[in-house]
Amino acid sequence: MLDVIVAAAVEQPPLATPPTTLAIGNCYIVGASPTGAWSGHAQQVAAFTSGGWRFVAPRDGLNVFVRSSGEVAVYSTGSWEIGTLRGSQVELGGDQVVGPRSAAIANPSGGSTADTEARAAIGQILTAMRGHGLIAM
């Protein structure tokens, strides 16, 4: 049970019904409206052991790795959030590569010599950065 609390890896996103094909050690996130052996254990982590199902009631901040998608699921304020990472910056090799969102940048316009190709390329770059949430709209 310590593995489930400290370093859980669940097989797939939340399920309402226990799977029929099981192996000892398999873990699952129980869905919001569980049935069968999982009834009464909504949102909990279910671990299949040699003694049957064991359940861990999550607390805010519990993290589990979802094997089927390679994503992380985090329990927060009563539900599981899957695939969303939260933080203030991303560093690679000690260098910050993404930090807080910057202010909006206006598309280029005007100037003494209008270069439509450059303006279009810069506009596409800004659109991509906005789409990725790196700068505000």
PDB file of C-alpha atoms in Angstrom:
ATOM      1  CA  MET A   1       0.000   0.000   0.000  1.00  0.00           C
ATOM      2  CA  LEU A   2       2.978   2.281   0.523  1.00  0.00           C
ATOM      3  CA  ASP A   3       3.687   2.095  -3.225  1.00  0.00           C
ATOM      4  CA  VAL A   4       0.146   3.249  -3.960  1.00  0.00           C
ATOM      5  CA  ILE A   5       0.488   6.247  -1.661  1.00  0.00           C
ATOM      6  CA  VAL A   6       4.042   7.242  -2.580  1.00  0.00           C
ATOM      7  CA  ALA A   7       4.631   6.192  -6.193  1.00  0.00           C
ATOM      8  CA  ALA A   8       1.412   4.922  -7.736  1.00  0.00           C
ATOM      9  CA  ALA A   9       1.102   4.039 -11.387  1.00  0.00           C
ATOM     10  CA  VAL A  10      -2.457   3.415 -12.561  1.00  0.00           C
ATOM     11  CA  GLU A  11      -3.254   1.458 -15.689  1.00  0.00           C
ATOM     12  CA  GLN A  12      -5.616   3.982 -17.310  1.00  0.00           C
ATOM     13  CA  PRO A  13      -7.827   7.018 -16.677  1.00  0.00           C
ATOM     14  CA  PRO A  14     -10.720   6.705 -14.195  1.00  0.00           C
ATOM     15  CA  LEU A  15     -13.044   3.721 -14.571  1.00  0.00           C
ATOM     16  CA  ALA A  16     -16.511   3.173 -13.143  1.00  0.00           C
ATOM     17  CA  THR A  17     -16.360  -0.629 -13.272  1.00  0.00           C
ATOM     18  CA  PRO A  18     -13.507  -2.843 -12.064  1.00  0.00           C
ATOM     19  CA  PRO A  19     -11.691  -4.558 -14.941  1.00  0.00           C
ATOM     20  CA  THR A  20     -12.171  -8.295 -15.365  1.00  0.00           C
ATOM     21  CA  THR A  21      -8.579  -9.124 -16.338  1.00  0.00           C
ATOM     22  CA  LEU A  22      -6.332  -8.381 -13.375  1.00  0.00           C
ATOM     23  CA  ALA A  23      -2.806  -8.885 -12.141  1.00  0.00           C
ATOM     24  CA  ILE A  24      -1.648  -8.417  -8.584  1.00  0.00           C
ATOM     25  CA  GLY A  25      -0.259  -4.906  -8.263  1.00  0.00           C
ATOM     26  CA  ASN A  26      -2.518  -3.315 -10.893  1.00  0.00           C
ATOM     27  CA  CYS A  27      -3.920   0.040  -9.762  1.00  0.00           C
ATOM     28  CA  TYR A  28      -6.795   2.111 -11.087  1.00  0.00           C
ATOM     29  CA  ILE A  29      -8.462   5.440 -10.403  1.00  0.00           C
ATOM     30  CA  VAL A  30     -12.059   4.748  -9.453  1.00  0.00           C
ATOM     31  CA  GLY A  31     -14.503   6.934 -11.377  1.00  0.00           C
ATOM     32  CA  ALA A  32     -17.107   9.294  -9.934  1.00  0.00           C
ATOM     33  CA  SER A  33     -19.955   6.732 -10.109  1.00  0.00           C
ATOM     34  CA  PRO A  34     -18.396   3.333  -9.361  1.00  0.00           C
ATOM     35  CA  THR A  35     -20.129  -0.015  -9.596  1.00  0.00           C
ATOM     36  CA  GLY A  36     -19.513  -3.560  -8.393  1.00  0.00           C
ATOM     37  CA  ALA A  37     -16.589  -4.116  -6.021  1.00  0.00           C
ATOM     38  CA  TRP A  38     -15.742  -0.419  -6.308  1.00  0.00           C
ATOM     39  CA  SER A  39     -19.122   0.869  -5.058  1.00  0.00           C
ATOM     40  CA  GLY A  40     -18.635   3.442  -2.320  1.00  0.00           C
ATOM     41  CA  HIS A  41     -15.039   4.215  -3.349  1.00  0.00           C
ATOM     42  CA  ALA A  42     -15.540   7.077  -5.836  1.00  0.00           C
ATOM     43  CA  GLN A  43     -12.342   8.948  -6.821  1.00  0.00           C
ATOM     44  CA  GLN A  44     -10.141   6.598  -4.766  1.00  0.00           C
ATOM     45  CA  VAL A  45      -7.128   4.640  -6.002  1.00  0.00           C
ATOM     46  CA  ALA A  46      -7.926   0.930  -6.190  1.00  0.00           C
ATOM     47  CA  ALA A  47      -5.037  -1.519  -5.905  1.00  0.00           C
ATOM     48  CA  PHE A  48      -5.519  -5.216  -6.668  1.00  0.00           C
ATOM     49  CA  THR A  49      -3.662  -7.356  -4.142  1.00  0.00           C
ATOM     50  CA  SER A  50      -3.511 -11.055  -3.256  1.00  0.00           C
ATOM     51  CA  GLY A  51      -6.187 -10.234  -0.672  1.00  0.00           C
ATOM     52  CA  GLY A  52      -8.470  -8.486  -3.176  1.00  0.00           C
ATOM     53  CA  TRP A  53      -9.112  -4.796  -3.718  1.00  0.00           C
ATOM     54  CA  ARG A  54      -7.532  -2.250  -1.401  1.00  0.00           C
ATOM     55  CA  PHE A  55      -8.436   1.422  -1.620  1.00  0.00           C
ATOM     56  CA  VAL A  56      -6.591   4.660  -0.912  1.00  0.00           C
ATOM     57  CA  ALA A  57      -8.667   7.786  -0.404  1.00  0.00           C
ATOM     58  CA  PRO A  58      -6.764  10.602  -2.122  1.00  0.00           C
ATOM     59  CA  ARG A  59      -5.756  13.862  -0.506  1.00  0.00           C
ATOM     60  CA  ASP A  60      -5.060  17.065  -2.398  1.00  0.00           C
ATOM     61  CA  GLY A  61      -1.718  16.745  -4.156  1.00  0.00           C
ATOM     62  CA  LEU A  62      -1.666  12.955  -4.593  1.00  0.00           C
ATOM     63  CA  ASN A  63       0.061  12.215  -7.913  1.00  0.00           C
ATOM     64  CA  VAL A  64      -0.232   9.031  -9.953  1.00  0.00           C
ATOM     65  CA  PHE A  65       1.312   8.107 -13.277  1.00  0.00           C
ATOM     66  CA  VAL A  66      -1.224   6.970 -15.918  1.00  0.00           C
ATOM     67  CA  ARG A  67       0.504   4.159 -17.846  1.00  0.00           C
ATOM     68  CA  SER A  68      -1.845   4.121 -20.852  1.00  0.00           C
ATOM     69  CA  SER A  69      -1.194   7.769 -21.742  1.00  0.00           C
ATOM     70  CA  GLY A  70       2.119   8.560 -20.049  1.00  0.00           C
ATOM     71  CA  GLU A  71       0.474  11.481 -18.259  1.00  0.00           C
ATOM     72  CA  VAL A  72       0.355  12.459 -14.607  1.00  0.00           C
ATOM     73  CA  ALA A  73      -2.928  12.627 -12.711  1.00  0.00           C
ATOM     74  CA  VAL A  74      -3.147  14.938  -9.687  1.00  0.00           C
ATOM     75  CA  TYR A  75      -5.975  14.906  -7.164  1.00  0.00           C
ATOM     76  CA  SER A  76      -7.128  18.423  -6.305  1.00  0.00           C
ATOM     77  CA  THR A  77     -10.260  19.825  -4.688  1.00  0.00           C
ATOM     78  CA  GLY A  78     -12.335  16.681  -5.090  1.00  0.00           C
ATOM     79  CA  SER A  79     -11.379  15.445  -8.539  1.00  0.00           C
ATOM     80  CA  TRP A  80      -8.541  14.096 -10.671  1.00  0.00           C
ATOM     81  CA  GLU A  81      -6.831  16.405 -13.153  1.00  0.00           C
ATOM     82  CA  ILE A  82      -5.062  14.396 -15.846  1.00  0.00           C
ATOM     83  CA  GLY A  83      -2.312  15.690 -18.098  1.00  0.00           C
ATOM     84  CA  THR A  84      -2.040  19.220 -16.729  1.00  0.00           C
ATOM     85  CA  LEU A  85       1.289  20.285 -15.288  1.00  0.00           C
ATOM     86  CA  ARG A  86       1.439  23.350 -13.096  1.00  0.00           C
ATOM     87  CA  GLY A  87       4.442  25.408 -12.155  1.00  0.00           C
ATOM     88  CA  SER A  88       6.059  28.795 -12.523  1.00  0.00           C
ATOM     89  CA  GLN A  89       8.758  27.922 -15.059  1.00  0.00           C
ATOM     90  CA  VAL A  90      10.403  25.151 -17.067  1.00  0.00           C
ATOM     91  CA  GLU A  91      14.140  24.661 -16.987  1.00  0.00           C
ATOM     92  CA  LEU A  92      16.215  22.428 -19.253  1.00  0.00           C
ATOM     93  CA  GLY A  93      19.864  21.909 -18.459  1.00  0.00           C
ATOM     94  CA  GLY A  94      19.675  24.655 -15.854  1.00  0.00           C
ATOM     95  CA  ASP A  95      18.392  27.222 -18.367  1.00  0.00           C
ATOM     96  CA  GLN A  96      14.893  28.646 -18.080  1.00  0.00           C
ATOM     97  CA  VAL A  97      13.098  27.962 -21.370  1.00  0.00           C
ATOM     98  CA  VAL A  98       9.545  28.855 -20.345  1.00  0.00           C
ATOM     99  CA  GLY A  99       8.547  31.256 -17.615  1.00  0.00           C
ATOM    100  CA  PRO A 100       5.474  33.269 -16.759  1.00  0.00           C
ATOM    101  CA  ARG A 101       3.370  34.411 -19.703  1.00  0.00           C
ATOM    102  CA  SER A 102       4.550  37.683 -21.194  1.00  0.00           C
ATOM    103  CA  ALA A 103       2.297  40.589 -22.080  1.00  0.00           C
ATOM    104  CA  ALA A 104       0.584  40.737 -25.451  1.00  0.00           C
ATOM    105  CA  ILE A 105       2.638  41.801 -28.467  1.00  0.00           C
ATOM    106  CA  ALA A 106       0.851  43.636 -31.248  1.00  0.00           C
ATOM    107  CA  ASN A 107       1.117  42.406 -34.822  1.00  0.00           C
ATOM    108  CA  PRO A 108       3.446  44.544 -36.951  1.00  0.00           C
ATOM    109  CA  SER A 109       1.876  47.280 -39.039  1.00  0.00           C
ATOM    110  CA  GLY A 110       2.966  50.483 -40.741  1.00  0.00           C
ATOM    111  CA  GLY A 111       6.574  51.515 -41.181  1.00  0.00           C
ATOM    112  CA  SER A 112       8.264  53.337 -44.038  1.00  0.00           C
ATOM    113  CA  THR A 113       8.827  50.190 -46.124  1.00  0.00           C
ATOM    114  CA  ALA A 114       6.086  47.613 -45.897  1.00  0.00           C
ATOM    115  CA  ASP A 115       7.454  44.086 -46.260  1.00  0.00           C
ATOM    116  CA  THR A 116       4.349  41.914 -46.501  1.00  0.00           C
ATOM    117  CA  GLU A 117       6.252  38.599 -46.360  1.00  0.00           C
ATOM    118  CA  ALA A 118       8.158  39.563 -43.199  1.00  0.00           C
ATOM    119  CA  ARG A 119       4.997  40.941 -41.628  1.00  0.00           C
ATOM    120  CA  ALA A 120       3.130  37.709 -42.450  1.00  0.00           C
ATOM    121  CA  ALA A 121       5.937  35.554 -41.018  1.00  0.00           C
ATOM    122  CA  ILE A 122       6.121  37.598 -37.810  1.00  0.00           C
ATOM    123  CA  GLY A 123       2.339  37.424 -37.529  1.00  0.00           C
ATOM    124  CA  GLN A 124       2.462  33.603 -37.814  1.00  0.00           C
ATOM    125  CA  ILE A 125       5.142  33.423 -35.105  1.00  0.00           C
ATOM    126  CA  LEU A 126       3.067  35.597 -32.783  1.00  0.00           C
ATOM    127  CA  THR A 127      -0.061  33.536 -33.499  1.00  0.00           C
ATOM    128  CA  ALA A 128       1.811  30.320 -32.636  1.00  0.00           C
ATOM    129  CA  MET A 129       3.178  31.824 -29.430  1.00  0.00           C
ATOM    130  CA  ARG A 130      -0.325  32.946 -28.421  1.00  0.00           C
ATOM    131  CA  GLY A 131      -1.737  29.538 -29.286  1.00  0.00           C
ATOM    132  CA  HIS A 132       0.800  27.853 -27.028  1.00  0.00           C
ATOM    133  CA  GLY A 133       0.031  30.301 -24.229  1.00  0.00           C
ATOM    134  CA  LEU A 134       3.527  31.776 -24.215  1.00  0.00           C
ATOM    135  CA  ILE A 135       2.216  35.318 -24.665  1.00  0.00           C
ATOM    136  CA  ALA A 136      -1.187  36.799 -23.974  1.00  0.00           C
ATOM    137  CA  MET A 137      -3.765  37.327 -26.721  1.00  0.00           C
TER     138      MET A 137
END
